């Protein structure tokens, strides 16, 4: 992410420096730790082959953050409010208590993976290169998703947040 020091513009789904257009893809492996060792190895090999086949400049950023269970807590609260007749309060309370205990007594982290894709441009071909980069990124996301990943292109607010966190 060293190119980001010279940020010229942050667009809807890209970062522009004086000579590069950058798009960032967040990659979230789906149920990786629930796979067998053989499935994990096959997935890693397929991912390696995909990266080797890329025709583009890229960097990989791995960001380690404290595991946040807020989505889980919110989901349980939503289900609790939707149908209390079916939803067992004691089990939900015990589960939330269990998760909070794990969160407080252990240092659980999650890894966020980012592919930082860039393409060189000059002022005359900016729009053409931006369209090319978007097409490449769209294709790459499709390939990543076929490898059991949940992959998205970061939008402006997410780009700003990542840059802010990176430079803190």
Coordinates of C-alpha atoms in Angstrom, one line a residue:
X1 CA 0.0 0.0 0.0
X2 CA 3.0 2.3 -0.3
X3 CA 1.5 3.9 -3.4
X4 CA -1.3 5.3 -1.3
X5 CA 1.0 8.0 0.1
X6 CA 0.4 10.0 -3.1
X7 CA -3.3 9.8 -3.2
X8 CA -4.8 12.2 -5.8
X9 CA -8.4 11.1 -5.7
X10 CA -10.7 8.5 -4.0
X11 CA -13.5 7.6 -6.4
X12 CA -16.6 5.4 -6.0
X13 CA -14.6 2.2 -6.1
X14 CA -11.0 3.2 -6.8
X15 CA -8.0 5.2 -5.5
X16 CA -6.1 7.3 -7.9
X17 CA -2.5 8.3 -7.4
X18 CA -0.4 10.5 -9.8
X19 CA 0.2 7.5 -12.1
X20 CA -1.8 4.5 -10.8
X21 CA -5.5 3.4 -10.5
X22 CA -6.0 1.1 -7.5
X23 CA -8.9 -1.1 -6.6
X24 CA -9.0 -3.1 -3.4
X25 CA -10.8 -6.4 -3.1
X26 CA -11.7 -7.8 0.3
X27 CA -11.4 -11.6 0.3
X28 CA -13.2 -13.6 3.1
X29 CA -12.6 -17.3 2.9
X30 CA -15.9 -19.2 3.6
X31 CA -15.7 -21.9 6.3
X32 CA -12.0 -22.5 5.7
X33 CA -11.4 -23.8 9.2
X34 CA -14.3 -26.2 8.9
X35 CA -12.8 -27.8 5.8
X36 CA -10.8 -31.0 5.9
X37 CA -7.0 -30.7 5.5
X38 CA -7.2 -32.0 2.0
X39 CA -9.9 -29.5 1.0
X40 CA -7.8 -26.7 2.6
X41 CA -4.7 -27.7 0.6
X42 CA -6.7 -27.9 -2.6
X43 CA -8.2 -24.5 -2.0
X44 CA -4.8 -23.0 -1.3
X45 CA -3.3 -24.6 -4.4
X46 CA -6.2 -23.2 -6.6
X47 CA -5.8 -19.8 -5.0
X48 CA -2.0 -19.9 -5.7
X49 CA -2.7 -20.8 -9.4
X50 CA -5.2 -17.9 -9.6
X51 CA -2.6 -15.4 -8.3
X52 CA 0.1 -16.7 -10.6
X53 CA -2.3 -16.3 -13.6
X54 CA -3.0 -12.7 -12.8
X55 CA -1.9 -10.3 -15.5
X56 CA -1.9 -7.3 -13.2
X57 CA 0.2 -5.7 -10.5
X58 CA -1.1 -6.6 -7.0
X59 CA -0.2 -6.7 -3.4
X60 CA -1.7 -8.7 -0.5
X61 CA -2.6 -7.0 2.7
X62 CA -3.5 -9.1 5.8
X63 CA -5.1 -7.0 8.5
X64 CA -5.5 -8.7 11.9
X65 CA -8.3 -7.3 14.1
X66 CA -9.9 -8.4 17.3
X67 CA -12.8 -10.7 16.6
X68 CA -16.1 -8.7 16.8
X69 CA -19.2 -10.7 17.8
X70 CA -21.6 -7.7 17.4
X71 CA -23.2 -9.2 14.3
X72 CA -23.9 -12.4 16.3
X73 CA -25.4 -10.5 19.2
X74 CA -27.5 -8.4 16.9
X75 CA -28.8 -11.5 15.1
X76 CA -29.7 -13.2 18.4
X77 CA -31.5 -10.0 19.5
X78 CA -33.4 -9.8 16.2
X79 CA -34.5 -13.4 16.5
X80 CA -35.5 -12.9 20.1
X81 CA -37.7 -9.9 19.2
X82 CA -39.2 -11.6 16.1
X83 CA -40.6 -14.7 17.7
X84 CA -40.2 -15.2 21.5
X85 CA -42.5 -18.2 21.4
X86 CA -40.1 -20.4 19.5
X87 CA -36.9 -18.7 20.6
X88 CA -35.6 -20.1 23.9
X89 CA -34.4 -17.1 26.1
X90 CA -32.3 -19.2 28.4
X91 CA -30.3 -20.8 25.6
X92 CA -29.8 -17.4 23.9
X93 CA -28.7 -15.8 27.1
X94 CA -26.3 -18.7 27.9
X95 CA -24.9 -18.5 24.3
X96 CA -24.3 -14.8 24.5
X97 CA -22.7 -15.2 28.0
X98 CA -20.5 -17.9 26.6
X99 CA -19.4 -15.8 23.6
X100 CA -18.7 -12.8 25.9
X101 CA -16.7 -14.9 28.2
X102 CA -14.5 -16.2 25.4
X103 CA -14.1 -12.7 24.1
X104 CA -13.0 -11.3 27.5
X105 CA -10.7 -14.2 28.5
X106 CA -9.0 -14.9 25.3
X107 CA -7.4 -12.8 22.6
X108 CA -9.3 -14.0 19.6
X109 CA -8.4 -12.3 16.3
X110 CA -9.7 -12.4 12.8
X111 CA -7.8 -11.9 9.6
X112 CA -9.1 -9.7 6.9
X113 CA -7.4 -10.3 3.5
X114 CA -7.2 -7.7 0.8
X115 CA -5.9 -7.8 -2.8
X116 CA -4.6 -4.4 -3.8
X117 CA -4.8 -4.3 -7.6
X118 CA -3.2 -1.5 -9.6
X119 CA -2.8 -0.4 -13.2
X120 CA -0.6 2.4 -14.6
X121 CA -2.2 5.3 -16.5
X122 CA -1.5 8.7 -17.9
X123 CA -4.0 11.6 -18.2
X124 CA -4.9 10.8 -21.7
X125 CA -6.0 7.2 -21.0
X126 CA -7.4 7.4 -17.5
X127 CA -11.1 6.5 -18.3
X128 CA -10.0 3.6 -20.6
X129 CA -7.6 2.2 -17.9
X130 CA -10.3 2.6 -15.2
X131 CA -12.8 0.6 -17.2
X132 CA -10.1 -2.0 -17.9
X133 CA -9.2 -2.2 -14.2
X134 CA -12.9 -2.6 -13.2
X135 CA -13.4 -5.4 -15.7
X136 CA -10.3 -7.2 -14.4
X137 CA -11.5 -6.8 -10.9
X138 CA -15.0 -8.0 -11.7
X139 CA -13.5 -11.1 -13.4
X140 CA -11.1 -11.7 -10.4
X141 CA -14.0 -11.5 -7.9
X142 CA -15.9 -14.0 -9.9
X143 CA -12.9 -16.4 -9.9
X144 CA -12.3 -15.8 -6.1
X145 CA -16.0 -16.5 -5.4
X146 CA -15.8 -19.8 -7.4
X147 CA -13.0 -20.8 -5.0
X148 CA -15.3 -20.5 -1.9
X149 CA -14.5 -17.0 -1.0
X150 CA -16.8 -14.0 -0.4
X151 CA -15.0 -11.3 -2.3
X152 CA -16.1 -7.7 -2.8
X153 CA -14.6 -4.5 -4.3
X154 CA -14.3 -1.9 -1.6
X155 CA -16.4 1.2 -2.0
X156 CA -15.4 4.8 -1.1
X157 CA -16.3 4.6 2.6
X158 CA -14.6 1.3 3.0
X159 CA -11.5 2.6 1.2
X160 CA -11.4 5.6 3.4
X161 CA -11.7 3.5 6.6
X162 CA -9.0 1.1 5.4
X163 CA -6.6 3.9 4.6
X164 CA -7.3 5.6 7.9
X165 CA -6.6 2.3 9.8
X166 CA -3.5 1.6 7.7
X167 CA -1.9 5.0 8.5
X168 CA -2.8 5.1 12.3

